[in-house]
Structures are given as structure tokens and as C-alpha cells.
PDB file of C-alpha atoms in Angstrom:
ATOM      1  CA  MET V   1       6.424  -4.013  -7.630  1.00 69.00           C
ATOM      2  CA  ALA V   2       7.040  -4.725 -11.233  1.00 78.00           C
ATOM      3  CA  LEU V   3       4.950  -7.348 -12.955  1.00 84.00           C
ATOM      4  CA  ARG V   4       6.769  -8.555 -16.090  1.00 85.00           C
ATOM      5  CA  GLY V   5       9.050  -5.526 -15.885  1.00 87.00           C
ATOM      6  CA  VAL V   6       6.215  -2.955 -15.654  1.00 91.00           C
ATOM      7  CA  TRP V   7       5.648  -0.994 -12.455  1.00 92.00           C
ATOM      8  CA  GLN V   8       2.020  -1.351 -11.382  1.00 94.00           C
ATOM      9  CA  LEU V   9       1.680   1.871  -9.368  1.00 95.00           C
ATOM     10  CA  GLN V  10       0.835   4.751 -11.676  1.00 96.00           C
ATOM     11  CA  LYS V  11      -0.011   7.619  -9.360  1.00 97.00           C
ATOM     12  CA  LEU V  12       0.416   8.431  -5.673  1.00 97.00           C
ATOM     13  CA  ILE V  13      -1.632  11.254  -4.151  1.00 98.00           C
ATOM     14  CA  VAL V  14      -0.376  12.724  -0.870  1.00 97.00           C
ATOM     15  CA  SER V  15      -3.311  14.447   0.866  1.00 97.00           C
ATOM     16  CA  TYR V  16      -2.664  16.630   3.878  1.00 96.00           C
ATOM     17  CA  CYS V  17      -3.895  19.632   5.878  1.00 96.00           C
ATOM     18  CA  ASP V  18      -1.640  22.652   6.332  1.00 92.00           C
ATOM     19  CA  TRP V  19      -3.079  23.497   9.748  1.00 93.00           C
ATOM     20  CA  SER V  20      -3.937  20.240  11.516  1.00 91.00           C
ATOM     21  CA  GLY V  21      -1.647  18.633  14.069  1.00 93.00           C
ATOM     22  CA  SER V  22      -2.342  15.154  12.706  1.00 95.00           C
ATOM     23  CA  SER V  23      -0.654  16.212   9.439  1.00 95.00           C
ATOM     24  CA  ARG V  24       2.611  17.199  11.124  1.00 95.00           C
ATOM     25  CA  GLY V  25       4.393  14.018  10.065  1.00 96.00           C
ATOM     26  CA  ILE V  26       3.218  14.161   6.439  1.00 96.00           C
ATOM     27  CA  ARG V  27       4.334  17.797   6.124  1.00 96.00           C
ATOM     28  CA  ALA V  28       7.786  16.845   7.412  1.00 96.00           C
ATOM     29  CA  PHE V  29       7.822  13.886   4.990  1.00 96.00           C
ATOM     30  CA  MET V  30       7.017  16.173   2.056  1.00 95.00           C
ATOM     31  CA  ASP V  31       9.825  18.537   3.007  1.00 96.00           C
ATOM     32  CA  SER V  32      12.518  15.956   3.725  1.00 96.00           C
ATOM     33  CA  GLN V  33      11.933  12.646   1.944  1.00 95.00           C
ATOM     34  CA  LEU V  34       9.366  13.193  -0.817  1.00 96.00           C
ATOM     35  CA  PRO V  35      11.819  14.846  -3.270  1.00 96.00           C
ATOM     36  CA  ASP V  36      14.208  11.880  -2.921  1.00 96.00           C
ATOM     37  CA  PHE V  37      11.281   9.472  -3.293  1.00 96.00           C
ATOM     38  CA  LYS V  38      10.311  11.206  -6.562  1.00 96.00           C
ATOM     39  CA  LYS V  39      13.890  11.036  -7.879  1.00 96.00           C
ATOM     40  CA  LYS V  40      14.221   7.335  -7.091  1.00 96.00           C
ATOM     41  CA  ASN V  41      10.861   6.559  -8.765  1.00 95.00           C
ATOM     42  CA  PRO V  42      10.686   8.471 -12.063  1.00 95.00           C
ATOM     43  CA  GLN V  43       7.962   6.121 -13.379  1.00 94.00           C
ATOM     44  CA  LEU V  44       5.632   7.306 -10.603  1.00 95.00           C
ATOM     45  CA  LYS V  45       3.484  10.423 -10.708  1.00 97.00           C
ATOM     46  CA  VAL V  46       3.378  11.966  -7.219  1.00 97.00           C
ATOM     47  CA  VAL V  47       0.745  14.644  -6.553  1.00 97.00           C
ATOM     48  CA  ARG V  48       0.334  16.808  -3.456  1.00 96.00           C
ATOM     49  CA  GLU V  49      -3.257  17.558  -2.492  1.00 95.00           C
ATOM     50  CA  LEU V  50      -4.215  20.106   0.145  1.00 96.00           C
ATOM     51  CA  ILE V  51      -7.430  19.139   1.917  1.00 95.00           C
ATOM     52  CA  ARG V  52      -8.176  21.311   4.922  1.00 94.00           C
ATOM     53  CA  GLY V  53      -9.908  19.855   7.931  1.00 93.00           C
ATOM     54  CA  GLN V  54      -9.245  16.215   6.947  1.00 94.00           C
ATOM     55  CA  HIS V  55      -6.763  13.673   8.238  1.00 96.00           C
ATOM     56  CA  PRO V  56      -3.767  12.972   5.972  1.00 97.00           C
ATOM     57  CA  HIS V  57      -3.733   9.923   3.737  1.00 97.00           C
ATOM     58  CA  LEU V  58      -1.873   8.344   0.839  1.00 97.00           C
ATOM     59  CA  LYS V  59      -3.961   7.259  -2.142  1.00 97.00           C
ATOM     60  CA  ALA V  60      -2.430   4.885  -4.696  1.00 97.00           C
ATOM     61  CA  PHE V  61      -3.788   4.232  -8.203  1.00 97.00           C
ATOM     62  CA  TYR V  62      -2.676   1.067 -10.010  1.00 95.00           C
ATOM     63  CA  LYS V  63      -2.708  -0.029 -13.664  1.00 94.00           C
ATOM     64  CA  ASN V  64      -5.486  -2.555 -13.077  1.00 92.00           C
ATOM     65  CA  ASN V  65      -7.889   0.285 -12.056  1.00 93.00           C
ATOM     66  CA  ASN V  66      -7.654  -0.547  -8.357  1.00 94.00           C
ATOM     67  CA  GLN V  67      -6.843   1.981  -5.692  1.00 94.00           C
ATOM     68  CA  ARG V  68      -5.675   1.791  -2.092  1.00 95.00           C
ATOM     69  CA  VAL V  69      -5.962   4.420   0.602  1.00 96.00           C
ATOM     70  CA  VAL V  70      -3.716   4.416   3.684  1.00 97.00           C
ATOM     71  CA  CYS V  71      -4.396   6.778   6.588  1.00 96.00           C
ATOM     72  CA  VAL V  72      -1.168   8.313   7.924  1.00 96.00           C
ATOM     73  CA  ARG V  73      -2.673  10.278  10.800  1.00 96.00           C
ATOM     74  CA  ASN V  74      -0.163  11.092  13.579  1.00 95.00           C
ATOM     75  CA  LEU V  75       2.621   8.999  12.023  1.00 96.00           C
ATOM     76  CA  ASP V  76       6.248  10.053  11.899  1.00 95.00           C
ATOM     77  CA  VAL V  77       8.370  10.486   8.765  1.00 96.00           C
ATOM     78  CA  GLU V  78       9.887   6.984   8.739  1.00 96.00           C
ATOM     79  CA  GLU V  79       6.504   5.259   9.067  1.00 97.00           C
ATOM     80  CA  ILE V  80       5.024   7.372   6.253  1.00 97.00           C
ATOM     81  CA  HIS V  81       8.012   6.549   4.047  1.00 97.00           C
ATOM     82  CA  LEU V  82       7.473   2.864   4.833  1.00 97.00           C
ATOM     83  CA  HIS V  83       3.784   3.082   3.818  1.00 97.00           C
ATOM     84  CA  ALA V  84       4.668   4.895   0.577  1.00 97.00           C
ATOM     85  CA  THR V  85       7.269   2.244  -0.250  1.00 96.00           C
ATOM     86  CA  ARG V  86       4.797  -0.575   0.470  1.00 95.00           C
ATOM     87  CA  LEU V  87       2.209   1.048  -1.804  1.00 95.00           C
ATOM     88  CA  ARG V  88       4.844   1.333  -4.535  1.00 95.00           C
ATOM     89  CA  ASN V  89       5.855  -2.318  -4.150  1.00 94.00           C
ATOM     90  CA  ALA V  90       2.298  -3.680  -4.118  1.00 92.00           C
ATOM     91  CA  LEU V  91       0.715  -5.152  -7.221  1.00 90.00           C
ATOM     92  CA  GLY V  92      -2.643  -3.488  -6.594  1.00 86.00           C
ATOM     93  CA  ARG V  93      -4.609  -6.713  -6.523  1.00 86.00           C
ATOM     94  CA  LYS V  94      -7.600  -7.114  -4.254  1.00 84.00           C
ATOM     95  CA  VAL V  95      -6.993  -9.100  -1.101  1.00 80.00           C
ATOM     96  CA  ILE V  96      -8.799 -12.434  -1.253  1.00 83.00           C
ATOM     97  CA  LYS V  97      -9.427 -14.795   1.628  1.00 82.00           C
ATOM     98  CA  LEU V  98      -8.043 -18.274   1.115  1.00 77.00           C
ATOM     99  CA  LYS V  99     -10.427 -21.170   1.720  1.00 76.00           C
ATOM    100  CA  THR V 100      -7.714 -23.437   3.106  1.00 73.00           C
ATOM    101  CA  ARG V 101      -4.257 -22.951   4.517  1.00 74.00           C
ATOM    102  CA  HIS V 102      -2.661 -25.024   1.766  1.00 72.00           C
ATOM    103  CA  VAL V 103      -3.289 -24.093  -1.855  1.00 72.00           C
ATOM    104  CA  THR V 104      -2.314 -26.576  -4.552  1.00 75.00           C
ATOM    105  CA  LYS V 105      -3.220 -27.345  -8.134  1.00 79.00           C
ATOM    106  CA  ASN V 106      -2.921 -31.101  -7.535  1.00 79.00           C
ATOM    107  CA  PRO V 107      -4.932 -32.179  -4.479  1.00 72.00           C
ATOM    108  CA  SER V 108      -3.924 -35.322  -2.628  1.00 71.00           C
ATOM    109  CA  VAL V 109      -5.272 -38.621  -3.952  1.00 73.00           C
ATOM    110  CA  GLN V 110      -5.440 -40.005  -0.428  1.00 76.00           C
ATOM    111  CA  GLY V 111      -7.658 -37.184   0.806  1.00 72.00           C
ATOM    112  CA  THR V 112      -7.072 -34.323   3.201  1.00 70.00           C
ATOM    113  CA  TRP V 113      -5.302 -34.929   6.487  1.00 71.00           C
ATOM    114  CA  LYS V 114      -7.400 -34.704   9.647  1.00 75.00           C
ATOM    115  CA  THR V 115      -6.323 -34.563  13.290  1.00 78.00           C
ATOM    116  CA  ASP V 116      -9.169 -36.675  14.663  1.00 79.00           C
ATOM    117  CA  VAL V 117      -8.212 -40.149  13.442  1.00 68.00           C
ATOM    118  CA  ARG V 118     -10.766 -42.907  14.137  1.00 71.00           C
ATOM    119  CA  PHE V 119      -9.717 -46.556  14.044  1.00 69.00           C
TER     120      PHE V 119
END
């Protein structure tokens, strides 16, 4: 995703094994859809990495020095393309847990609503 017009994903590393059966989908993705993915995203540096004896994964590096790794073991071509697109569209921020369900800058003057009302 672009933040203020600047794409946040800098580099995508596609790691795979040329022998393993769990890398079958990623090898088919590299043959069929990766060239089109590179053409549609010229701002992105896509690197192929051969790692023998390991499960395939996609590693994304963002401008804010964060990285995400997604395991694509035994996935088909469409699912791998979906994961690559989601990594491209992400901002690269760390996932934080919200303290409440409702986040606001101006909390209620009357107080928070509770289900157990006592009269």
C-alpha cells in the first residue's frame, strides 16, 4: 500500500527448494505469475532465493525496517499470488493489540457503557 504516495514494500524475497514437494506451488508461481507480478510492480525488487531442504516462504522488507515472513508450504498458485499481493499492500507496521473495542480521541463524558446496570 502506498503511504502518502510512496509504496512501503521495498523488497520481496521468494525462497524455495528445487527438489521438495512442498515447493511445487511456488515453483509453478515463479514460472507462471511472477513475471507478470514484476511487470505490474516496477517499484518492487523481487529476488528468487534457492534454499534446499527448507519449506518455501515469502519474505517482505518494508521502508520502516520491518519485515514479514509468510510460509507458503503446499499452497497452490492462486493462494501464493494472494499472499504476495497482501504483502505488497501492507504498510509493514507491527500488529498491536487494542485495549478496547472502541478507539476514540474524545472519550465519553458520561463514562463507559456497561451491560450490568444497577438501580
